[in-house]
C-alpha cells in the first residue's frame, strides 16, 4: 500500500491511495498523521484503517505531481512538532572505505573517528532482536519547516558552500497517545547537505546538516525489503550530468533498522504524544564524492522501484534571513 498527501485546486487537503496512474481519495481523510493516530487508538494497522474508510474520487497522479500538488506523505499541523533527524555511517559503503579499515587492521588508535564508528557498526550494529547494539552517528536536521514538498526546489542559503544530494531511505513515525513510537512505513528521501563544510572538519557535521530536505512522494506502508537498489541522478540543462546506483535495505547496512530506531527513540524527549518523526537512515552514494559541484537550476532525481514515483527537487538561491550584529538588546 502506497499513500500520498495532496491538495485540491481549492487548497483543501486529501490523503490518497496510489493505484497505478491514479490517486484514489481515502474517504474523509485529510492527514496521514490523523489516520495513523486513529489506527493506534483502535489497535489496528494503518492499512486496516485505510480499508475501513473506503475510497472516493480519483485523480490523475502524474498531473498532481506536475502541478506540485503533492505534499510530503507525513507532516504535522504545527511544524515545531515534526522532528527531522538522521544516522550516518550506517551502510557498508565503498570498497575503498573497507580497504582503509583493512590497512589499519585492528589498531583503533590509528583510525579516524569516522572509521572507528564505522568499524563499531560492522562489529555491533546488528544485535539479536530485542537487544541494544552499538550506537550509530546521529544528527539533528531540523523541524517541519525545513521539509520541501516533492517537486519543489531546495533553498541554498548564501552562507552554504555546497548543495549536495544524499539519496536515502527515511522512516516515518508518529508518537501515539500512549507515548510509544509507531512506524507508518518508509519513503525515499533527499537528505540535502553541505559536503564542503563537512569535509573541512568533522565537527562541522552539525552545521552541514542544517539544510532543507525532501521525502516522498509516496509512503510505503509496512515492512522494508532486505535489499533495495535505486538510482540517483542530477540533471543540468535538460541532460543527465551524473547518475549512479545506490543500495539500501538491511542487506546493505551495518546496522539493523531496529538498532537505529532504538538509539533514536530511547530518549524520553522524542516520545511526546502526537509528535511526528522523519528519520534518514544514511547512504553510501554521493555525487560530491565523484567531484560533482551542483548549482542553482540543477534537478535531483532519486528513484527506487519499490517506492513508486521518483522524488524530484531542484536548487534555488535563498536570501539571507539574518545578518551579523542583527540581535537587538531588550
mmCIF file of C-alpha atoms in Angstrom:
data_model
loop_
_atom_site.group_PDB
_atom_site.id
_atom_site.type_symbol
_atom_site.label_atom_id
_atom_site.label_comp_id
_atom_site.label_asym_id
_atom_site.label_seq_id
_atom_site.Cartn_x
_atom_site.Cartn_y
_atom_site.Cartn_z
ATOM 1 C CA UNK A 1 0.000 0.000 0.000
ATOM 2 C CA UNK A 2 1.354 3.427 -1.025
ATOM 3 C CA UNK A 3 -0.168 6.626 0.366
ATOM 4 C CA UNK A 4 0.234 10.274 -0.634
ATOM 5 C CA UNK A 5 -0.972 13.558 0.772
ATOM 6 C CA UNK A 6 -2.097 16.153 -1.746
ATOM 7 C CA UNK A 7 -4.015 19.375 -2.254
ATOM 8 C CA UNK A 8 -7.044 20.090 -4.394
ATOM 9 C CA UNK A 9 -7.318 23.183 -6.545
ATOM 10 C CA UNK A 10 -9.198 24.954 -3.737
ATOM 11 C CA UNK A 11 -6.397 24.264 -1.261
ATOM 12 C CA UNK A 12 -8.202 21.515 0.635
ATOM 13 C CA UNK A 13 -6.058 18.585 1.744
ATOM 14 C CA UNK A 14 -6.633 14.935 0.990
ATOM 15 C CA UNK A 15 -4.923 11.600 1.596
ATOM 16 C CA UNK A 16 -4.910 9.202 -1.328
ATOM 17 C CA UNK A 17 -4.053 5.625 -2.205
ATOM 18 C CA UNK A 18 -1.780 5.266 -5.244
ATOM 19 C CA UNK A 19 -3.423 2.906 -7.734
ATOM 20 C CA UNK A 20 -1.327 2.777 -10.910
ATOM 21 C CA UNK A 21 -1.782 6.098 -12.736
ATOM 22 C CA UNK A 22 -4.480 7.207 -10.299
ATOM 23 C CA UNK A 23 -4.650 8.543 -6.768
ATOM 24 C CA UNK A 24 -7.857 7.460 -5.066
ATOM 25 C CA UNK A 25 -9.071 9.610 -2.201
ATOM 26 C CA UNK A 26 -9.457 7.930 1.179
ATOM 27 C CA UNK A 27 -12.910 8.897 2.399
ATOM 28 C CA UNK A 28 -12.800 11.672 5.000
ATOM 29 C CA UNK A 29 -9.028 11.643 5.346
ATOM 30 C CA UNK A 30 -7.109 14.918 5.244
ATOM 31 C CA UNK A 31 -3.950 13.878 7.137
ATOM 32 C CA UNK A 32 -1.790 10.762 7.228
ATOM 33 C CA UNK A 33 -0.978 11.613 10.837
ATOM 34 C CA UNK A 34 -4.660 11.583 11.791
ATOM 35 C CA UNK A 35 -5.110 8.248 10.006
ATOM 36 C CA UNK A 36 -2.220 6.805 11.992
ATOM 37 C CA UNK A 37 -3.411 8.129 15.354
ATOM 38 C CA UNK A 38 -6.883 6.697 14.705
ATOM 39 C CA UNK A 39 -5.352 3.321 13.846
ATOM 40 C CA UNK A 40 -3.263 3.396 17.042
ATOM 41 C CA UNK A 41 -6.311 4.185 19.174
ATOM 42 C CA UNK A 42 -8.239 1.309 17.550
ATOM 43 C CA UNK A 43 -5.267 -1.061 17.878
ATOM 44 C CA UNK A 44 -5.351 -1.850 14.162
ATOM 45 C CA UNK A 45 -2.819 -1.390 11.358
ATOM 46 C CA UNK A 46 -2.640 1.685 9.159
ATOM 47 C CA UNK A 47 -3.691 -0.432 6.172
ATOM 48 C CA UNK A 48 -6.745 -1.674 8.089
ATOM 49 C CA UNK A 49 -7.671 1.909 8.990
ATOM 50 C CA UNK A 50 -7.487 2.914 5.320
ATOM 51 C CA UNK A 51 -9.619 -0.073 4.301
ATOM 52 C CA UNK A 52 -12.219 0.781 6.936
ATOM 53 C CA UNK A 53 -12.790 4.233 5.448
ATOM 54 C CA UNK A 54 -13.112 3.233 1.803
ATOM 55 C CA UNK A 55 -12.098 5.097 -1.340
ATOM 56 C CA UNK A 56 -13.672 8.025 -3.158
ATOM 57 C CA UNK A 57 -12.784 10.316 -6.056
ATOM 58 C CA UNK A 58 -9.945 9.538 -8.464
ATOM 59 C CA UNK A 59 -7.196 11.941 -9.547
ATOM 60 C CA UNK A 60 -4.525 11.783 -12.235
ATOM 61 C CA UNK A 61 -1.310 11.110 -10.323
ATOM 62 C CA UNK A 62 1.082 12.480 -12.923
ATOM 63 C CA UNK A 63 -0.958 15.696 -13.152
ATOM 64 C CA UNK A 64 -0.900 16.153 -9.383
ATOM 65 C CA UNK A 65 2.892 15.833 -9.460
ATOM 66 C CA UNK A 66 3.247 18.169 -12.431
ATOM 67 C CA UNK A 67 1.093 20.788 -10.692
ATOM 68 C CA UNK A 68 3.148 20.479 -7.451
ATOM 69 C CA UNK A 69 0.020 19.468 -5.550
ATOM 70 C CA UNK A 70 1.699 16.519 -3.830
ATOM 71 C CA UNK A 71 2.604 17.199 -0.204
ATOM 72 C CA UNK A 72 5.146 15.314 1.908
ATOM 73 C CA UNK A 73 3.494 11.986 2.767
ATOM 74 C CA UNK A 74 3.568 12.756 6.510
ATOM 75 C CA UNK A 75 3.507 16.101 8.304
ATOM 76 C CA UNK A 76 2.176 17.876 11.392
ATOM 77 C CA UNK A 77 -0.149 20.906 11.552
ATOM 78 C CA UNK A 78 2.452 22.579 13.798
ATOM 79 C CA UNK A 79 5.880 22.218 12.106
ATOM 80 C CA UNK A 80 7.606 22.541 15.501
ATOM 81 C CA UNK A 81 6.207 19.109 16.385
ATOM 82 C CA UNK A 82 7.890 17.347 13.463
ATOM 83 C CA UNK A 83 11.491 16.313 14.118
ATOM 84 C CA UNK A 84 13.837 15.516 11.235
ATOM 85 C CA UNK A 85 16.935 13.549 12.229
ATOM 86 C CA UNK A 86 19.317 11.028 10.755
ATOM 87 C CA UNK A 87 22.057 8.492 11.261
ATOM 88 C CA UNK A 88 25.300 8.255 9.319
ATOM 89 C CA UNK A 89 27.939 5.582 8.672
ATOM 90 C CA UNK A 90 25.152 3.008 8.541
ATOM 91 C CA UNK A 91 25.758 1.491 5.095
ATOM 92 C CA UNK A 92 28.526 -0.859 4.047
ATOM 93 C CA UNK A 93 29.872 1.780 1.707
ATOM 94 C CA UNK A 94 32.566 1.587 -0.911
ATOM 95 C CA UNK A 95 35.429 -0.868 -1.282
ATOM 96 C CA UNK A 96 37.891 1.959 -0.651
ATOM 97 C CA UNK A 97 36.373 2.577 2.786
ATOM 98 C CA UNK A 98 36.709 -1.091 3.636
ATOM 99 C CA UNK A 99 40.282 -1.115 2.282
ATOM 100 C CA UNK A 100 41.178 1.707 4.640
ATOM 101 C CA UNK A 101 39.905 -0.373 7.509
ATOM 102 C CA UNK A 102 41.973 -3.346 6.394
ATOM 103 C CA UNK A 103 45.061 -1.154 6.177
ATOM 104 C CA UNK A 104 44.577 -0.050 9.770
ATOM 105 C CA UNK A 105 43.845 -3.591 10.931
ATOM 106 C CA UNK A 106 42.532 -3.656 14.487
ATOM 107 C CA UNK A 107 44.602 -0.731 15.732
ATOM 108 C CA UNK A 108 41.842 1.718 16.638
ATOM 109 C CA UNK A 109 44.366 4.340 17.728
ATOM 110 C CA UNK A 110 45.425 4.722 14.070
ATOM 111 C CA UNK A 111 41.871 5.182 12.786
ATOM 112 C CA UNK A 112 39.964 8.393 12.192
ATOM 113 C CA UNK A 113 36.865 8.863 14.326
ATOM 114 C CA UNK A 114 34.783 8.210 11.201
ATOM 115 C CA UNK A 115 36.416 4.846 10.533
ATOM 116 C CA UNK A 116 36.278 3.924 14.211
ATOM 117 C CA UNK A 117 32.491 4.412 14.354
ATOM 118 C CA UNK A 118 32.118 2.557 11.060
ATOM 119 C CA UNK A 119 34.110 -0.363 12.474
ATOM 120 C CA UNK A 120 31.961 -0.414 15.617
ATOM 121 C CA UNK A 121 28.880 -0.583 13.405
ATOM 122 C CA UNK A 122 30.260 -3.540 11.469
ATOM 123 C CA UNK A 123 31.023 -5.352 14.710
ATOM 124 C CA UNK A 124 27.962 -4.475 16.784
ATOM 125 C CA UNK A 125 25.300 -2.769 14.684
ATOM 126 C CA UNK A 126 23.129 -5.842 14.201
ATOM 127 C CA UNK A 127 22.466 -7.321 17.649
ATOM 128 C CA UNK A 128 19.963 -10.068 18.349
ATOM 129 C CA UNK A 129 16.308 -8.995 18.249
ATOM 130 C CA UNK A 130 15.333 -7.165 21.397
ATOM 131 C CA UNK A 131 18.952 -6.310 22.260
ATOM 132 C CA UNK A 132 20.714 -2.928 22.029
ATOM 133 C CA UNK A 133 23.700 -2.760 19.714
ATOM 134 C CA UNK A 134 26.370 -0.113 19.274
ATOM 135 C CA UNK A 135 25.228 3.491 18.861
ATOM 136 C CA UNK A 136 25.367 4.990 15.351
ATOM 137 C CA UNK A 137 26.359 8.502 14.448
ATOM 138 C CA UNK A 138 23.243 10.666 14.982
ATOM 139 C CA UNK A 139 22.368 14.186 13.874
ATOM 140 C CA UNK A 140 19.564 16.719 14.142
ATOM 141 C CA UNK A 141 18.451 18.194 10.840
ATOM 142 C CA UNK A 142 15.526 20.454 11.691
ATOM 143 C CA UNK A 143 11.805 20.630 12.268
ATOM 144 C CA UNK A 144 8.909 20.556 9.819
ATOM 145 C CA UNK A 145 9.787 23.999 8.462
ATOM 146 C CA UNK A 146 12.759 22.564 6.526
ATOM 147 C CA UNK A 147 10.718 19.940 4.649
ATOM 148 C CA UNK A 148 10.265 20.767 0.950
ATOM 149 C CA UNK A 149 7.395 19.148 -0.906
ATOM 150 C CA UNK A 150 8.210 16.803 -3.798
ATOM 151 C CA UNK A 151 8.870 18.764 -6.982
ATOM 152 C CA UNK A 152 9.905 21.994 -5.282
ATOM 153 C CA UNK A 153 13.438 23.408 -5.127
ATOM 154 C CA UNK A 154 15.779 23.311 -2.171
ATOM 155 C CA UNK A 155 16.714 26.805 -0.953
ATOM 156 C CA UNK A 156 20.504 27.233 -0.925
ATOM 157 C CA UNK A 157 21.422 29.798 1.757
ATOM 158 C CA UNK A 158 24.099 32.361 0.892
ATOM 159 C CA UNK A 159 26.465 31.056 3.601
ATOM 160 C CA UNK A 160 26.436 27.500 2.214
ATOM 161 C CA UNK A 161 29.459 26.121 0.390
ATOM 162 C CA UNK A 162 27.795 23.148 -1.292
ATOM 163 C CA UNK A 163 24.306 21.957 -2.211
ATOM 164 C CA UNK A 164 24.652 18.201 -2.397
ATOM 165 C CA UNK A 165 22.122 15.410 -2.578
ATOM 166 C CA UNK A 166 22.014 12.372 -0.307
ATOM 167 C CA UNK A 167 19.708 9.610 -1.612
ATOM 168 C CA UNK A 168 18.380 7.803 1.424
ATOM 169 C CA UNK A 169 15.529 5.861 2.901
ATOM 170 C CA UNK A 170 13.546 7.616 5.610
ATOM 171 C CA UNK A 171 11.434 6.071 8.339
ATOM 172 C CA UNK A 172 8.163 7.847 9.114
ATOM 173 C CA UNK A 173 6.814 7.706 12.680
ATOM 174 C CA UNK A 174 4.011 9.017 14.864
ATOM 175 C CA UNK A 175 4.066 9.028 18.659
ATOM 176 C CA UNK A 176 0.770 7.593 19.896
ATOM 177 C CA UNK A 177 -1.331 8.968 22.726
ATOM 178 C CA UNK A 178 0.234 6.173 24.783
ATOM 179 C CA UNK A 179 3.676 7.789 24.370
ATOM 180 C CA UNK A 180 5.013 4.974 22.180
ATOM 181 C CA UNK A 181 6.512 5.374 18.688
ATOM 182 C CA UNK A 182 4.754 3.739 15.753
ATOM 183 C CA UNK A 183 6.326 3.320 12.328
ATOM 184 C CA UNK A 184 3.915 4.012 9.466
ATOM 185 C CA UNK A 185 6.378 2.875 6.827
ATOM 186 C CA UNK A 186 9.150 4.281 4.683
ATOM 187 C CA UNK A 187 9.777 6.806 1.914
ATOM 188 C CA UNK A 188 12.703 7.636 -0.318
ATOM 189 C CA UNK A 189 14.291 10.928 0.567
ATOM 190 C CA UNK A 190 16.912 13.503 -0.297
ATOM 191 C CA UNK A 191 18.847 14.477 2.827
ATOM 192 C CA UNK A 192 20.274 17.605 1.211
ATOM 193 C CA UNK A 193 23.576 18.628 2.889
ATOM 194 C CA UNK A 194 26.667 20.845 2.652
ATOM 195 C CA UNK A 195 29.535 18.443 1.984
ATOM 196 C CA UNK A 196 32.274 21.048 1.559
ATOM 197 C CA UNK A 197 31.558 22.394 5.030
ATOM 198 C CA UNK A 198 31.510 18.871 6.467
ATOM 199 C CA UNK A 199 34.796 17.975 4.761
ATOM 200 C CA UNK A 200 36.628 20.895 6.397
ATOM 201 C CA UNK A 201 36.250 19.311 9.823
ATOM 202 C CA UNK A 202 34.014 16.517 11.075
ATOM 203 C CA UNK A 203 32.942 18.805 13.955
ATOM 204 C CA UNK A 204 31.173 20.881 11.296
ATOM 205 C CA UNK A 205 28.844 17.954 10.549
ATOM 206 C CA UNK A 206 26.120 19.522 12.709
ATOM 207 C CA UNK A 207 26.296 22.758 10.696
ATOM 208 C CA UNK A 208 26.346 20.934 7.364
ATOM 209 C CA UNK A 209 23.083 19.129 8.133
ATOM 210 C CA UNK A 210 21.047 22.259 8.924
ATOM 211 C CA UNK A 211 19.566 22.455 5.438
ATOM 212 C CA UNK A 212 16.270 21.648 3.760
ATOM 213 C CA UNK A 213 15.240 18.094 2.897
ATOM 214 C CA UNK A 214 12.533 16.286 0.981
ATOM 215 C CA UNK A 215 10.958 12.846 1.124
ATOM 216 C CA UNK A 216 8.219 11.006 -0.743
ATOM 217 C CA UNK A 217 6.191 11.442 -2.789
ATOM 218 C CA UNK A 218 4.845 8.105 -1.538
ATOM 219 C CA UNK A 219 4.695 6.476 1.870
ATOM 220 C CA UNK A 220 5.248 2.749 1.508
ATOM 221 C CA UNK A 221 3.187 1.190 4.300
ATOM 222 C CA UNK A 222 4.621 -1.889 6.003
ATOM 223 C CA UNK A 223 7.995 -3.558 6.252
ATOM 224 C CA UNK A 224 11.084 -2.794 4.198
ATOM 225 C CA UNK A 225 12.635 -5.253 1.704
ATOM 226 C CA UNK A 226 16.056 -6.516 2.775
ATOM 227 C CA UNK A 227 17.794 -5.499 -0.450
ATOM 228 C CA UNK A 228 16.998 -2.311 -2.342
ATOM 229 C CA UNK A 229 18.678 -0.780 -5.378
ATOM 230 C CA UNK A 230 17.800 2.656 -6.690
ATOM 231 C CA UNK A 231 19.235 5.364 -8.923
ATOM 232 C CA UNK A 232 20.358 8.879 -8.059
ATOM 233 C CA UNK A 233 20.624 11.389 -10.924
ATOM 234 C CA UNK A 234 21.463 15.044 -11.403
ATOM 235 C CA UNK A 235 20.016 16.850 -14.421
ATOM 236 C CA UNK A 236 21.500 20.068 -15.801
ATOM 237 C CA UNK A 237 20.164 21.978 -18.815
ATOM 238 C CA UNK A 238 17.969 19.041 -19.777
ATOM 239 C CA UNK A 239 20.807 16.500 -19.730
ATOM 240 C CA UNK A 240 21.872 13.889 -17.168
ATOM 241 C CA UNK A 241 25.016 15.327 -15.565
ATOM 242 C CA UNK A 242 25.624 12.419 -13.178
ATOM 243 C CA UNK A 243 23.985 9.077 -12.453
ATOM 244 C CA UNK A 244 24.757 6.263 -10.029
ATOM 245 C CA UNK A 245 23.124 3.287 -8.369
ATOM 246 C CA UNK A 246 22.598 3.412 -4.633
ATOM 247 C CA UNK A 247 21.931 0.438 -2.389
ATOM 248 C CA UNK A 248 19.924 0.273 0.808
ATOM 249 C CA UNK A 249 17.927 -2.106 2.961
ATOM 250 C CA UNK A 250 19.402 -4.089 5.839
ATOM 251 C CA UNK A 251 21.322 -6.395 3.489
ATOM 252 C CA UNK A 252 23.446 -3.372 2.549
ATOM 253 C CA UNK A 253 23.713 -1.852 6.023
ATOM 254 C CA UNK A 254 25.984 -2.429 9.002
ATOM 255 C CA UNK A 255 23.179 -1.555 11.424
ATOM 256 C CA UNK A 256 19.756 -3.130 11.757
ATOM 257 C CA UNK A 257 16.761 -0.818 11.498
ATOM 258 C CA UNK A 258 15.712 -1.957 14.957
ATOM 259 C CA UNK A 259 19.040 -0.815 16.370
ATOM 260 C CA UNK A 260 18.893 2.567 14.638
ATOM 261 C CA UNK A 261 15.335 3.112 15.827
ATOM 262 C CA UNK A 262 16.203 2.121 19.391
ATOM 263 C CA UNK A 263 19.057 4.619 19.601
ATOM 264 C CA UNK A 264 16.728 7.399 18.469
ATOM 265 C CA UNK A 265 13.615 6.682 20.493
ATOM 266 C CA UNK A 266 15.440 5.719 23.689
ATOM 267 C CA UNK A 267 15.423 9.440 24.544
ATOM 268 C CA UNK A 268 12.348 10.498 26.510
ATOM 269 C CA UNK A 269 12.133 13.892 24.780
ATOM 270 C CA UNK A 270 11.402 12.103 21.489
ATOM 271 C CA UNK A 271 8.297 10.372 22.863
ATOM 272 C CA UNK A 272 5.882 13.305 23.110
ATOM 273 C CA UNK A 273 2.363 12.102 22.188
ATOM 274 C CA UNK A 274 1.171 13.315 18.800
ATOM 275 C CA UNK A 275 4.607 14.290 17.500
ATOM 276 C CA UNK A 276 5.875 13.193 14.095
ATOM 277 C CA UNK A 277 9.408 11.959 13.345
ATOM 278 C CA UNK A 278 11.174 11.611 9.999
ATOM 279 C CA UNK A 279 14.478 9.776 10.302
ATOM 280 C CA UNK A 280 17.010 9.407 7.480
ATOM 281 C CA UNK A 281 18.950 6.131 7.542
ATOM 282 C CA UNK A 282 22.072 7.143 5.614
ATOM 283 C CA UNK A 283 23.678 6.459 2.247
ATOM 284 C CA UNK A 284 26.951 5.384 0.661
ATOM 285 C CA UNK A 285 26.412 7.211 -2.668
ATOM 286 C CA UNK A 286 27.115 10.919 -3.210
ATOM 287 C CA UNK A 287 27.813 12.884 -6.386
ATOM 288 C CA UNK A 288 30.174 15.041 -4.303
ATOM 289 C CA UNK A 289 32.469 12.020 -3.910
ATOM 290 C CA UNK A 290 32.761 11.941 -7.721
ATOM 291 C CA UNK A 291 33.746 15.602 -7.936
ATOM 292 C CA UNK A 292 30.334 16.982 -8.893
ATOM 293 C CA UNK A 293 29.610 20.601 -7.944
ATOM 294 C CA UNK A 294 25.890 21.372 -8.136
ATOM 295 C CA UNK A 295 24.418 24.776 -8.903
ATOM 296 C CA UNK A 296 21.043 26.537 -8.911
ATOM 297 C CA UNK A 297 18.873 25.190 -11.695
ATOM 298 C CA UNK A 298 20.095 21.601 -11.331
ATOM 299 C CA UNK A 299 17.491 18.906 -10.702
ATOM 300 C CA UNK A 300 17.893 15.911 -8.399
ATOM 301 C CA UNK A 301 16.025 12.711 -9.229
ATOM 302 C CA UNK A 302 16.002 9.839 -6.747
ATOM 303 C CA UNK A 303 14.152 6.707 -7.774
ATOM 304 C CA UNK A 304 13.605 3.257 -6.319
ATOM 305 C CA UNK A 305 11.066 0.948 -7.934
ATOM 306 C CA UNK A 306 9.684 -0.299 -4.629
ATOM 307 C CA UNK A 307 8.687 3.248 -3.669
ATOM 308 C CA UNK A 308 6.750 4.260 -6.761
ATOM 309 C CA UNK A 309 7.202 7.663 -8.376
ATOM 310 C CA UNK A 310 10.650 9.287 -8.183
ATOM 311 C CA UNK A 311 11.481 12.146 -5.843
ATOM 312 C CA UNK A 312 12.485 15.217 -7.865
ATOM 313 C CA UNK A 313 13.745 18.509 -6.445
ATOM 314 C CA UNK A 314 15.689 21.477 -7.778
ATOM 315 C CA UNK A 315 18.023 24.053 -6.254
ATOM 316 C CA UNK A 316 17.377 27.784 -5.949
ATOM 317 C CA UNK A 317 19.343 30.543 -4.197
ATOM 318 C CA UNK A 318 17.839 31.819 -0.957
ATOM 319 C CA UNK A 319 18.164 35.242 0.629
ATOM 320 C CA UNK A 320 19.904 35.704 3.960
ATOM 321 C CA UNK A 321 17.469 35.702 6.870
ATOM 322 C CA UNK A 322 19.911 37.132 9.434
ATOM 323 C CA UNK A 323 22.998 39.320 9.405
ATOM 324 C CA UNK A 324 25.962 39.708 11.815
ATOM 325 C CA UNK A 325 25.010 42.175 14.529
ATOM 326 C CA UNK A 326 21.315 41.502 13.967
ATOM 327 C CA UNK A 327 20.484 40.857 17.625
ATOM 328 C CA UNK A 328 18.552 43.647 19.345
ATOM 329 C CA UNK A 329 19.081 44.310 23.034
ATOM 330 C CA UNK A 330 15.845 44.428 25.035
#
